[in-house]
Each structure stands twice: as structure tokens, then as C-alpha cells.
Tab-separated table of C-alpha atoms and ligand atoms in Angstrom:
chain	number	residue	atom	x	y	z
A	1	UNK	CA	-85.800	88.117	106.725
A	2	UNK	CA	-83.272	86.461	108.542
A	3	UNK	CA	-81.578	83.238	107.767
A	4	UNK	CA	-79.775	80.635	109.875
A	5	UNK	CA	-77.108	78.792	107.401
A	6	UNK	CA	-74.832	75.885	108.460
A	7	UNK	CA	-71.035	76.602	107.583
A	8	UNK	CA	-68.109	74.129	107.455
A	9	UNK	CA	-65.070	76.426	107.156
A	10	UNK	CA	-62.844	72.973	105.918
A	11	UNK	CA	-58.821	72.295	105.444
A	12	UNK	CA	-55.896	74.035	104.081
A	13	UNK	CA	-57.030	77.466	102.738
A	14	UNK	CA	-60.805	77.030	103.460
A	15	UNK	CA	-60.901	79.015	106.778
A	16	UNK	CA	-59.387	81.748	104.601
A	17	UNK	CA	-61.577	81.482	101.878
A	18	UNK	CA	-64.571	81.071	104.034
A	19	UNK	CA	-63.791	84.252	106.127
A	20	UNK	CA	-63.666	86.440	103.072
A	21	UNK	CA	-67.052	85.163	101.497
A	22	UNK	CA	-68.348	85.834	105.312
A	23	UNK	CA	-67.125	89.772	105.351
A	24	UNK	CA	-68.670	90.278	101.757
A	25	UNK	CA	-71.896	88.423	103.143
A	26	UNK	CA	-71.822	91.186	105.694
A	27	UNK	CA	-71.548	93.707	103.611
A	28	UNK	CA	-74.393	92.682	101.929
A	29	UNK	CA	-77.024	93.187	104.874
A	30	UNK	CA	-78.552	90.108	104.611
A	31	UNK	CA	-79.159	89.011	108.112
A	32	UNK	CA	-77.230	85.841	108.273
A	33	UNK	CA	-76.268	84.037	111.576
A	34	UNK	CA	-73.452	81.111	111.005
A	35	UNK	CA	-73.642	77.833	112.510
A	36	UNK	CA	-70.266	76.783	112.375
A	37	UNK	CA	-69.135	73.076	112.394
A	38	UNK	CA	-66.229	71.514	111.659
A	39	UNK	CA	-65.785	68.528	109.284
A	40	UNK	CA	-62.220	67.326	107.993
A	41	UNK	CA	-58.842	67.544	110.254
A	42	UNK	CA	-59.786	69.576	112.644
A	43	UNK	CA	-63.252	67.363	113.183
A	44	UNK	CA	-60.783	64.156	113.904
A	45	UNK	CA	-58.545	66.050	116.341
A	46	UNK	CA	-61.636	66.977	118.029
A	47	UNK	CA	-64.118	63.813	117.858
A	48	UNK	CA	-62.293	61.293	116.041
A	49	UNK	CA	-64.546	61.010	112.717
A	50	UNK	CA	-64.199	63.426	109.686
A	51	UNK	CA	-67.405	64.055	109.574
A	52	UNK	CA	-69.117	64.281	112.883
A	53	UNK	CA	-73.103	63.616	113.346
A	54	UNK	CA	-73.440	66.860	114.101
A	55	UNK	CA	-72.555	68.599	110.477
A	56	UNK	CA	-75.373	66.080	109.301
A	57	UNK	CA	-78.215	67.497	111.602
A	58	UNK	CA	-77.093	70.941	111.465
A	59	UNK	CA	-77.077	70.875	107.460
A	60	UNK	CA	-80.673	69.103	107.944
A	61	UNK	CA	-82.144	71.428	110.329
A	62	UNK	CA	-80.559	74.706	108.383
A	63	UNK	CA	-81.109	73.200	104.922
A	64	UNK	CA	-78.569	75.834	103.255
A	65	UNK	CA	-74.606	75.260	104.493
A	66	UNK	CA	-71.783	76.979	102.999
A	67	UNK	CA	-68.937	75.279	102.983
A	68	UNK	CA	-65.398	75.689	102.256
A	69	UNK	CA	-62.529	72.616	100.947
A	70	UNK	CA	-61.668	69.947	102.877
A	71	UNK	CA	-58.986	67.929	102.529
A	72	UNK	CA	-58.946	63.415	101.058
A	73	UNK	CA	-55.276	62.256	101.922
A	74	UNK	CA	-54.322	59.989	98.348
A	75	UNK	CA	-54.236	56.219	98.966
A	76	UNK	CA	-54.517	56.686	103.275
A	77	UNK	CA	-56.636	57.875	105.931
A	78	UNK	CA	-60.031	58.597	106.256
A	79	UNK	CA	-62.375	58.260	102.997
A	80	UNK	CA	-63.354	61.216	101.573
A	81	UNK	CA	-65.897	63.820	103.741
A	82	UNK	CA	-66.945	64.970	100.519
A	83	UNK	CA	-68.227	62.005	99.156
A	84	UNK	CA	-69.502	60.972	102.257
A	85	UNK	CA	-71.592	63.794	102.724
A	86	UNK	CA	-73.148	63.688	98.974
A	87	UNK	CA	-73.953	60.350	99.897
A	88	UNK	CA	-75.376	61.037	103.423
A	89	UNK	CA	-77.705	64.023	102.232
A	90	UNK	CA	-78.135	62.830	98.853
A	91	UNK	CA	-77.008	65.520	97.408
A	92	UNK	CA	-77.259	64.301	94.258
A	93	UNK	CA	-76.662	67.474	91.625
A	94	UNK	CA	-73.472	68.910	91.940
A	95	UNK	CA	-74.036	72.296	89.636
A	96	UNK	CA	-70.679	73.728	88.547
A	97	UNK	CA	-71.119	76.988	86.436
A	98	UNK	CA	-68.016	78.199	84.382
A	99	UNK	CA	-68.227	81.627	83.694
A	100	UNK	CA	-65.272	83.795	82.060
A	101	UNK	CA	-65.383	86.155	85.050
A	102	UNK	CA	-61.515	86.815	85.051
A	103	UNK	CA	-61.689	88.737	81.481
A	104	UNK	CA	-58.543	89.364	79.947
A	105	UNK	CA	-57.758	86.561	82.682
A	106	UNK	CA	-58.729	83.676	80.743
A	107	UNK	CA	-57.755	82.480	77.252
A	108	UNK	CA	-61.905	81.771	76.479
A	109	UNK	CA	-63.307	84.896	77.257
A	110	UNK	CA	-66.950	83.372	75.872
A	111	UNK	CA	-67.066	80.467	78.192
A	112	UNK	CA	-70.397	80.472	79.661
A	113	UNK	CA	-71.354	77.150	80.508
A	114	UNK	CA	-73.060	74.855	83.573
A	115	UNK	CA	-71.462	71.412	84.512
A	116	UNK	CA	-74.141	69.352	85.991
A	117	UNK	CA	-72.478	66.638	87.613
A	118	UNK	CA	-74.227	63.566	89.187
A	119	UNK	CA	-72.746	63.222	92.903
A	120	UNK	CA	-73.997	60.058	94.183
A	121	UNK	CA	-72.704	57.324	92.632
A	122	UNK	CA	-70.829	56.036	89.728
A	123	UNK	CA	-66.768	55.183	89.569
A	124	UNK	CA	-66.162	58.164	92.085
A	125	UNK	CA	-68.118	56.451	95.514
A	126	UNK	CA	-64.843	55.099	96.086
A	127	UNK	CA	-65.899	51.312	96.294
A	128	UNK	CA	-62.846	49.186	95.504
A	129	UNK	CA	-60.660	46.522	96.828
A	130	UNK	CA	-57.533	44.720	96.262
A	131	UNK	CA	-57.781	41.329	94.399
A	132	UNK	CA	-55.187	39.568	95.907
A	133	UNK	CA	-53.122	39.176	98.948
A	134	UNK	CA	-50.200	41.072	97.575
A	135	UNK	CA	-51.548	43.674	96.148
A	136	UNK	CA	-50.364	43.793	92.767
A	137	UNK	CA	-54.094	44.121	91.308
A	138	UNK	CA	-56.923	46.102	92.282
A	139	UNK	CA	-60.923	46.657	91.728
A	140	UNK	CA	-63.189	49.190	91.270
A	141	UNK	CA	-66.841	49.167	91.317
A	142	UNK	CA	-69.076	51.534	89.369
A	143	UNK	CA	-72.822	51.407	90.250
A	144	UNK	CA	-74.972	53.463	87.825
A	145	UNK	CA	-78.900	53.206	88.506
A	146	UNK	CA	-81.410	54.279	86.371
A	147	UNK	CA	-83.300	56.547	88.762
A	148	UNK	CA	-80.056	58.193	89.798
A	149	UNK	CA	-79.579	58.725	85.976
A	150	UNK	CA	-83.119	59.922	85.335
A	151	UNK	CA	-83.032	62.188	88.167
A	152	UNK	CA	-79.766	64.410	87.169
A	153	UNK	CA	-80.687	64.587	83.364
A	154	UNK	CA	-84.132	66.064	84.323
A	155	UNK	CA	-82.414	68.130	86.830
A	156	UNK	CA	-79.887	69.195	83.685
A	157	UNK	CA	-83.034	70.224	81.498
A	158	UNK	CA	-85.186	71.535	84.221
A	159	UNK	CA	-81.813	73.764	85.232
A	160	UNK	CA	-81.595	74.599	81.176
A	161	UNK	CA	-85.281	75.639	80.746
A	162	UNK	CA	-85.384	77.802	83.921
A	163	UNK	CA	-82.221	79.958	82.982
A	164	UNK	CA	-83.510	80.282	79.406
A	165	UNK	CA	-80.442	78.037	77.835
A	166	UNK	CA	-81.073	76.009	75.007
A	167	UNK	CA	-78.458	73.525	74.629
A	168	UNK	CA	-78.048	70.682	77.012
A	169	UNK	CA	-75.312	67.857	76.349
A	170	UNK	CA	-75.091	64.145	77.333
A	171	UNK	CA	-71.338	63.237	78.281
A	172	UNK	CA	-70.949	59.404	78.863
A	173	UNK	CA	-68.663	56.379	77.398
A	174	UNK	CA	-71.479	54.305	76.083
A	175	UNK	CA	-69.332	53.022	73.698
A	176	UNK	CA	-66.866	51.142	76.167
A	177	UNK	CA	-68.900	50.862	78.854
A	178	UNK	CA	-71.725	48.673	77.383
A	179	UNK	CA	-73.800	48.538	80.418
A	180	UNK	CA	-73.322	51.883	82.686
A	181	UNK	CA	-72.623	53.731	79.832
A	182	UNK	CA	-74.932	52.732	77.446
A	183	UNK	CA	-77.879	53.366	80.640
A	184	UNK	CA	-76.979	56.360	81.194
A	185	UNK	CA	-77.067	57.175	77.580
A	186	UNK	CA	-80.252	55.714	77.270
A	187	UNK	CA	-81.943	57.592	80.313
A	188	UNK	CA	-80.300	60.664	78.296
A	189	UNK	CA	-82.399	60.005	75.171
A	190	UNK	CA	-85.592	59.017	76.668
A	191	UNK	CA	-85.685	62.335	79.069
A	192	UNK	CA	-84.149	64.741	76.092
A	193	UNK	CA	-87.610	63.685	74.133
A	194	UNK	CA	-89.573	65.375	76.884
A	195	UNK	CA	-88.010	68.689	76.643
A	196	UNK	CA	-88.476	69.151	72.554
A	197	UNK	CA	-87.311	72.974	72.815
A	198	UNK	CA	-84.081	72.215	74.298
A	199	UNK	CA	-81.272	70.878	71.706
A	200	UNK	CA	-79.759	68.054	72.969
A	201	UNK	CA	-76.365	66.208	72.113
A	202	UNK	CA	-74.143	63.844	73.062
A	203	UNK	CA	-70.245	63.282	73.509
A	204	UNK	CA	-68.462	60.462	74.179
A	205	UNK	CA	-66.583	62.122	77.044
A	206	UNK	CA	-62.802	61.995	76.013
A	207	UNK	CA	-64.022	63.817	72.427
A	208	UNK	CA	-65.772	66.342	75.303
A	209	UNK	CA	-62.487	67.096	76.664
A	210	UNK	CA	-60.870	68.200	72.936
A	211	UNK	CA	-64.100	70.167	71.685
A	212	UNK	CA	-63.952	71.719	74.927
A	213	UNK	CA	-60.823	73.312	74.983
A	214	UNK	CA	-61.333	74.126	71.130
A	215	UNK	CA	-64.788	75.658	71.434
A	216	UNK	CA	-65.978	75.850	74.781
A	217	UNK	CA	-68.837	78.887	73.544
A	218	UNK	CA	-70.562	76.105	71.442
A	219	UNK	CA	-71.585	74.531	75.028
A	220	UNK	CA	-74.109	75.426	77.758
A	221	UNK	CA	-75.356	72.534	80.174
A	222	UNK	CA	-73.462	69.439	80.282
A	223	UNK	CA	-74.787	66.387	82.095
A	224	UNK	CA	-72.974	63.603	82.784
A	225	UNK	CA	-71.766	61.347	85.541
A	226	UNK	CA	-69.677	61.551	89.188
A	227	UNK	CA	-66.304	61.113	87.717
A	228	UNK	CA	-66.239	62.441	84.111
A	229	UNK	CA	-68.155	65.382	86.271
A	230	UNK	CA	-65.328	65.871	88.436
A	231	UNK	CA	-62.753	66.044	85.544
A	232	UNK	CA	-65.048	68.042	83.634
A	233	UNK	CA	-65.381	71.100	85.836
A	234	UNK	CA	-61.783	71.264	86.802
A	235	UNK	CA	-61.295	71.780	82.942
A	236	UNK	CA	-63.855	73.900	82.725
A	237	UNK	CA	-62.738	76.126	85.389
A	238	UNK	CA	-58.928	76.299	83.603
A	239	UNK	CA	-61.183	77.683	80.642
A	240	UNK	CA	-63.178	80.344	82.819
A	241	UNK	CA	-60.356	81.802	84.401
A	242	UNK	CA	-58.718	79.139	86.967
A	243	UNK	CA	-59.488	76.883	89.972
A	244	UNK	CA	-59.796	80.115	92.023
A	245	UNK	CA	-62.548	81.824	90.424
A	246	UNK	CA	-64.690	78.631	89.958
A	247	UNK	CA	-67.809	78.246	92.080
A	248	UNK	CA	-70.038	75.398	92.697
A	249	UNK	CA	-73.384	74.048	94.236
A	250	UNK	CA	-74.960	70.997	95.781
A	251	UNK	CA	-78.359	70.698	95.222
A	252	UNK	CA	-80.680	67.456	97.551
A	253	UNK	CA	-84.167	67.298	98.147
A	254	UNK	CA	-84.819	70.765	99.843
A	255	UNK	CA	-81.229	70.624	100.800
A	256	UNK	CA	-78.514	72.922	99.236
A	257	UNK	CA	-74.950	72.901	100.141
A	258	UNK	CA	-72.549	75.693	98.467
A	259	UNK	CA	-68.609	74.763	97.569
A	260	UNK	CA	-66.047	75.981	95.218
A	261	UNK	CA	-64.762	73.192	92.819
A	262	UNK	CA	-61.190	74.102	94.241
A	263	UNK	CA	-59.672	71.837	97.080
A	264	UNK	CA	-58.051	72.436	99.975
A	265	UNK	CA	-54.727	73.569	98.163
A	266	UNK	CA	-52.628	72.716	101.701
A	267	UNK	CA	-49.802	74.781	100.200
A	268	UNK	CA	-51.139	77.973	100.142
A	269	UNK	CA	-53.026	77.132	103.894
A	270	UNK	CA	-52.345	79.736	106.362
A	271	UNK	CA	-50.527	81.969	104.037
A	272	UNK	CA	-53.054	84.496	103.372
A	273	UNK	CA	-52.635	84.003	99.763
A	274	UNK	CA	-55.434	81.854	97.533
A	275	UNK	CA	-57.989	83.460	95.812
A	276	UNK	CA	-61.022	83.825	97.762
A	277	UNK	CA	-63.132	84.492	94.157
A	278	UNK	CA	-64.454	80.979	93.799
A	279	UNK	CA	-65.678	81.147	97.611
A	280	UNK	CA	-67.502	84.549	97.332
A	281	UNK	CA	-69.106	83.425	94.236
A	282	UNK	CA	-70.687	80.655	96.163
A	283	UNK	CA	-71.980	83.348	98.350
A	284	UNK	CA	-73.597	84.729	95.311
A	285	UNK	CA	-75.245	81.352	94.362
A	286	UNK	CA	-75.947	80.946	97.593
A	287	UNK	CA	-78.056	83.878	97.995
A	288	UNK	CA	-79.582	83.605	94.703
A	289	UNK	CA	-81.100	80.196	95.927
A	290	UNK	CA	-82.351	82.304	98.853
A	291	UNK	CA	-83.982	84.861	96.538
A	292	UNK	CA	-82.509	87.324	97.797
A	293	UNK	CA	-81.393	88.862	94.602
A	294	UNK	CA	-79.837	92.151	94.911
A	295	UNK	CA	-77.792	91.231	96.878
A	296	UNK	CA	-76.466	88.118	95.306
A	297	UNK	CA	-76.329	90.693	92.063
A	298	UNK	CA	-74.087	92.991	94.322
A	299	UNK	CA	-72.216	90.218	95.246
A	300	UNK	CA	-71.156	89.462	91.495
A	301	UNK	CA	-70.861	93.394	90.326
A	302	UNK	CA	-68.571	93.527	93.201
A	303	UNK	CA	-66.570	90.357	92.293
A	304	UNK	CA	-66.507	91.394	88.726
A	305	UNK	CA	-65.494	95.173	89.068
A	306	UNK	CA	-62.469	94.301	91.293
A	307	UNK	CA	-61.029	91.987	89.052
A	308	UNK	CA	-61.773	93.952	86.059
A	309	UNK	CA	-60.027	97.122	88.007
A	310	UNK	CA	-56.956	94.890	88.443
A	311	UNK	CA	-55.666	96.728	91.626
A	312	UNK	CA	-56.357	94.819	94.482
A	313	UNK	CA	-56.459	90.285	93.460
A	314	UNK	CA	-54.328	87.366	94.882
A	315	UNK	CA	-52.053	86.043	92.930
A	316	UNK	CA	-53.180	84.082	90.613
A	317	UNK	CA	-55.183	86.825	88.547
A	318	UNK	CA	-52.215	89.308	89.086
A	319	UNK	CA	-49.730	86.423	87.245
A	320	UNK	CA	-48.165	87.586	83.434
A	321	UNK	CA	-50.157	85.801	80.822
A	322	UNK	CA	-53.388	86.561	83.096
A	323	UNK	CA	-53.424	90.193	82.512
A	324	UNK	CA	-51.451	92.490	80.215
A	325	UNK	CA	-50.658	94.703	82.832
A	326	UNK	CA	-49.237	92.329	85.485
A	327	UNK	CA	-50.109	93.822	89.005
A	328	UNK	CA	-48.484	93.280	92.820
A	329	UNK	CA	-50.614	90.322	93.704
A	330	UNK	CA	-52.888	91.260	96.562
A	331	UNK	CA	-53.343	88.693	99.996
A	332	UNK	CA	-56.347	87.226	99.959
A	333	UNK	CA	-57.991	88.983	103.018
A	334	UNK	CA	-57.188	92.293	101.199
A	335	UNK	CA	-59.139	91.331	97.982
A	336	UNK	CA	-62.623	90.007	100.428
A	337	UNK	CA	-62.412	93.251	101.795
A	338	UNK	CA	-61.818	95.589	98.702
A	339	UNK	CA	-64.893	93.137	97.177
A	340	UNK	CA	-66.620	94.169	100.798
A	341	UNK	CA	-66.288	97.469	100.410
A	342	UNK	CA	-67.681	98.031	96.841
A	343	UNK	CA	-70.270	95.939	98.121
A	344	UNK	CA	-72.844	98.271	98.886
A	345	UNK	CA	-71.831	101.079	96.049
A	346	UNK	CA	-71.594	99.181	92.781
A	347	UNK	CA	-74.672	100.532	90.938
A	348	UNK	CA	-76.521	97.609	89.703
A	349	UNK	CA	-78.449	99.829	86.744
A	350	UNK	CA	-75.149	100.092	84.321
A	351	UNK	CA	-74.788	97.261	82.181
A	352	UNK	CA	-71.800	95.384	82.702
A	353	UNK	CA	-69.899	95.111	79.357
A	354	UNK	CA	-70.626	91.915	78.594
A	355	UNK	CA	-69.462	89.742	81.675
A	356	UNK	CA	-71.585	86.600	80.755
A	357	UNK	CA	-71.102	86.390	77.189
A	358	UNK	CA	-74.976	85.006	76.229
A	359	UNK	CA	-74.677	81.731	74.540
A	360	UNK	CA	-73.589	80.915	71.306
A	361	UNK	CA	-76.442	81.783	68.985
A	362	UNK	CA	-76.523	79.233	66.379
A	363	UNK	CA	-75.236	75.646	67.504
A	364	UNK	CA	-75.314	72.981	65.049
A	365	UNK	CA	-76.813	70.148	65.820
A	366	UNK	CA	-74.672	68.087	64.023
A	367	UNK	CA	-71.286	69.852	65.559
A	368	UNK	CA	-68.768	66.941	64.986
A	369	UNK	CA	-67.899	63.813	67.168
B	1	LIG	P1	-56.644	72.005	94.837
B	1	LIG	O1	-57.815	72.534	94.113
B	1	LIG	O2	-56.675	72.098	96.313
B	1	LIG	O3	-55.336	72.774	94.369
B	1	LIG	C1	-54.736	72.642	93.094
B	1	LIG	C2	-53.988	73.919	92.785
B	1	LIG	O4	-54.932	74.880	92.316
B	1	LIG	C3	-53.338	74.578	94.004
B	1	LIG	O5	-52.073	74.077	94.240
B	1	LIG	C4	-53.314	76.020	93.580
B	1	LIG	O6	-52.221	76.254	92.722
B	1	LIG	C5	-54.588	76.173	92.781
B	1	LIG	N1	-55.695	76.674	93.620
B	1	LIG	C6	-56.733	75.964	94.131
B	1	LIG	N2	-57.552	76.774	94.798
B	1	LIG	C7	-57.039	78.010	94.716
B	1	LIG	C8	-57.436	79.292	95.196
B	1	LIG	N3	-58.560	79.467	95.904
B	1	LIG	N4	-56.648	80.355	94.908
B	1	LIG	C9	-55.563	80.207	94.176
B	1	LIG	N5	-55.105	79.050	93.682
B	1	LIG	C10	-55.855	77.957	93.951
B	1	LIG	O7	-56.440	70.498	94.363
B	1	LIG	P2	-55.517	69.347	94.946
B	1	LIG	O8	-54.177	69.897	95.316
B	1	LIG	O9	-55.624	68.263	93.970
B	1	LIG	O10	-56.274	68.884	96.267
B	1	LIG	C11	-55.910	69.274	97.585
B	1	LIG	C12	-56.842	68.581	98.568
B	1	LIG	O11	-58.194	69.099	98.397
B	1	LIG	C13	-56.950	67.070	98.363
B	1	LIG	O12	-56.963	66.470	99.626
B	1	LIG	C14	-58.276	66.877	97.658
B	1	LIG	O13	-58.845	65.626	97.932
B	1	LIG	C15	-59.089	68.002	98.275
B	1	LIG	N6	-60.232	68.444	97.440
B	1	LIG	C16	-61.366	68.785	98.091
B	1	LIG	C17	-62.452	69.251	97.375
B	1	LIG	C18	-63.702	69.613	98.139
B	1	LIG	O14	-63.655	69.770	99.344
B	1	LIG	N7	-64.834	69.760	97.471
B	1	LIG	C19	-62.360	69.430	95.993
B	1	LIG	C20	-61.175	69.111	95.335
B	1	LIG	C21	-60.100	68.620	96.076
């Protein structure tokens, strides 16, 4: 089987990152032909608009894209592509896992958890204006709809049930925002009822944030909403292992759209330096959502075996206080290819010792607020 798949190598260190999860696609064998476009900087030197017409169709006609960072200047320029093309494609479940790939790497080795983030709507769309003439106060509009809301927190549970978890969690501020809050928390309750073997919760999000960092292995889906979403899986990934290990999804209707939860990181761009990790893990979702499952396992083995070995990673897993045994840090093109190479000899029929930590086996249900 062959597959045609849209990919938008993006700003700063993306058309690094994207390179390296391209070698370790071809080492894989899957018979993948790119169709590249270009969204981001290089899409306005070229046409004028961020996010040319053309990265639309091709995402439409290909229906997978892989995609790498691209870059929202703060408070000038050009909204943001990202949120522009969630909202184009309604691509409405951004799926973040946070798994403690990096080992020794990460101070929550049993992190194992799946931030389902609604990308549509809510306080991150970006709708605001000043209030007056001189700018010295400014509005933001939050839109929160009940279908939106329905349709995430059934994606959350339908996500939960199909990867055998069995703990889903709520995250919202019903209790200051009376209205968007308190609907989203409803739609939360009412769709929790129809999946009776799942445990479901709720936090108010900024208790989320503390129980997180105390006791991230009590947790295994959390839904919640575009902005607490965003914040969410940027904590999460500090907790699995850092920004550049930290893989994430888009899901639409018959429409998938791959992306690490890292930015652009324009410091590191053209150095040869960031961590291609998070980028080659969306690889391995990506080809998972293709079925094509041995090789999306090989993909992973790969991944986890070179970081485990510690000989040949970027900088930010070779840093003291990420390993014992701090290493030279590796470029980045040097760790896609050692990942490459193990590619096709990792033998998927050992074990790995205990990458994915399985869930926390008792939660309590009444786990304090
Ligand atoms: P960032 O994620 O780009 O970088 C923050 C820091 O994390 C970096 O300085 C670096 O130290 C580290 N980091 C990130 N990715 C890394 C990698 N692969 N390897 C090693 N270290 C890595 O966040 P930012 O600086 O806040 O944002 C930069 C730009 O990216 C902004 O314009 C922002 O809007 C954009 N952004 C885009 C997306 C997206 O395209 N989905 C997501 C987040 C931010």
C-alpha cells in the first residue's frame, strides 16, 4: 500500500525536525510520497498569506498531513496559521499523549497520560479587540457551544474505551465562569453517564495544574477546553520528559493532521540542534492512524532504545539532571539517523522494560479537589 500524505515542513526548527521524522519514515518501508507545501514565513514571502489555499486542498484531498511548527509573532503580524487551520478543517480534537519516554530523563517516570484538547473554539480563537481609542483596555471573547463541547468529551471517552483506559477527567472553571464553564461542565456530566465503565472526574483546572505535577500517574485522559488544553499539554510534556519529546495529533472528520506540541523554537532554527523526538513520534502516531502497525511499533522501539542507550540525543536529553551519566549532546540530524538506522533491526518480540508504565491501578474516585 502506498500512501500520498500532505507535509508542511513550518518555521524555525521545523524543516529540521520534519527532515528527520522523513529519513526514519524511510527507513520504515512504508511507501510514502510527500506533498510538500508551505504555510508560515516562507508561505508570505512566496504568496503573501500564511496559509495559502493550497495547504487547505492538499490536506483535503490527502486527508493525512504531517506537519512541523510554525511560527505566531506576539501582539503583530499575521494571526495564527495554527488556529486558522483548526478552524478551516475543523479539526476539532487536538490529542496530546504524554508519555515518560525519556526515562531517567524525566522526574515522573509513570506519566502516562492523553490530553484531549478541544481546538476550535473557546478563549484561544483569538477574537478580541481594544475597548477604547487609546488602548489602555482590551476584550476577549470566548465562544463555547454545546455541540463543540459534546463532540470532544465523546471523542475523550470514545479515545478512553478504545485504548482500554479507564479514567477520563473533566478540566473546566465552572466555578468562575458561570456560563462557558458551567456548559461545558454540564455536557461533561451528561456524556460521562453514557460511558458507565469509564470513571470520570472533574477538576477545576488551576487545582489540575497542582495535582498534576504532584501525581501525574493518578491521570489518564483529560478533556477540557482550547486554552486550558494548550497550557495543559505544555505541562504535561515538562512531566514526560520535555517539549522535545512531546508528540501530538489533530483529529477532523476523516481528516488527521500530525504536530508536535513544541513551537517553532526560532533560536535553535538552522542550528542543527532541537530534538527531533517529538517530530518522529508523530510519525509513529501517524502511522498508527494508517494501520500500519509494525512499523509505527518500530518507529517507537527505535525512538525508545536510542534514548535509553544515551549515546547519540540532542541536547536537551544529554543535559545534567536529565541523565546521570551526562553525554556529548548529539545534532539533531545525527540522532534521526541513528533512530533510522535501528529502524529496521530493533526486534519488536522483547518486551520493553516497562516504557509505558500501564495506568495507575486503583484511582479513587474521590481523589481530592
Ligand atoms: P517553543 O516550543 O517553540 O520553544 C520553547 C522552548 O522549548 C525552546 O526555546 C527550547 O528551549 C525548547 N524546545 C522546543 N522544541 C524543542 C525541540 N524540538 N528540541 C529541543 N528543545 C525544544 O515555544 P515558544 O518559544 O513559546 O514559541 C515559538 C514560536 O512557535 C511562537 O511563534 C509560537 O506561536 C509558535 N508555536 C507554534 C506551535 C505550532 O505550530 N503548533 C506550537 C507552539 C508554539
Amino acid at each position: 500500500m502506498s500512501y500520498r500524505i500532505t507535509l508542511i515542513p513550518g518555521d524555525g526548527i521545523g524543516p529540521e525536525v520534519t527532515a528527520a521524522a522523513r529519513l526514519v519514515a524511510e527507513a520504515t518501508g512504508v511507501a510514502i510520497e510527500w506533498e510538500t507545501v508551505e504555510a508560515g514565513e516562507k508561505a508570505i514571502a512566496a504568496t503573501g498569506s500564511p496559509l495559502p489555499d493550497a495547504v487547505l486542498d492538499s490536506i483535503r484531498r490527502n486527508r493525512v498531513a504531517l506537519k512541523g511548527p510554525i511560527t505566531t509573532p506576539i501582539g503583530s503580524g499575521f494571526r495564527s496559521v495554527n488556529v486558522a487551520l483548526r478552524q478551516q478543517l475543523d479539526l476539532y480534537a487536538s490529542v496530546r499523549p504524554a508519555r515518560a519516554i525519556a526515562g531517567e530523563g524525566t522526574r515522573f517516570p509513570e506519566t502516562n497520560l492523553i490530553v484531549v484538547r478541544e481546538a476550535t473554539e473557546g478563549l484561544y480563537s483569538g477574537i478580541e479587540h481594544w475597548v477604547d481609542r487609546d488602548h489602555t483596555a482590551a476584550e476577549t471573547v470566548s465562544v463555547i457551544t454545546r455541540k463543540a463541547s459534546d463532540r470532544i468529551i465523546r471523542f475523550a471517552f470514545e479515545l478512553a474505551r478504545r485504548e482500554h483506559r479507564r479514567h477520563v477527567t473533566g478540566v473546566h472553571k465552572a466555578n468562575i465562569m458561570k456560563t462557558t464553564g458551567a456548559l461545558f461542565q454540564t455536557a461533561f456530566r451528561e456524556m460521562a453517564s453514557k460511558y458507565p465503565e469509564i470513571l470520570a472526574d472533574e477538576r477545576l483546572i488551576d487545582n489540575m495544574c497542582m495535582q498534576l505535577v504532584k501525581k501525574p500517574e493518578e491521570y489518564d485522559v483529560i478533556v477540557t477546553t482550547n486554552l486550558f488544553g494548550d497550557i495543559l499539554s505544555d505541562l504535561c510534556a515538562g512531566l514526560a520528559g520535555g517539549l522535545g519529546v512531546a508528540p501530538g495529533a489533530l483529529y477532523g472528520e476523516g481528516l488527521a493532521v500530525f504536530e508536535p506540541v513544541h513551537g517553532s523554537a526560532p533560536k535553535y532554527a538552522g542550528q542543527d540542534k532541537a530534538d527531533p523526538v517529538a517530530e518522529i513520534l508523530c510519525l509513529e502516531l501517524l502511522l498508527r492512524y494508517l494501520d500500519e502497525k509494525e512499523a509505527s511499533d518500530r518507529v517507537f522501539r527505535a525512538v525508545w532504545e536510542t534514548i535509553h542507550e544515551k549515546k547519540v540525543v540532542t541536547y536537551d536529553l544529554a543535559l545534567p539532571g536529565y541523565t546521570m551519566r551526562p553525554v556529548p549532546p548529539s545534532s539533531c540530524s545525527a540522532m534521526a539517523r541513528e533512530i533510522a538506522r535501528k529502524v529496521p533491526l530493533v526486534d519488536l518480540s522483547e518486551p520493553l522494560p516497562a516504557p509505558l508504565p500501564p495506568v495507575a491501578s486503583a484511582i479513587d474516585p474521590s481523589l481530592e479537589t
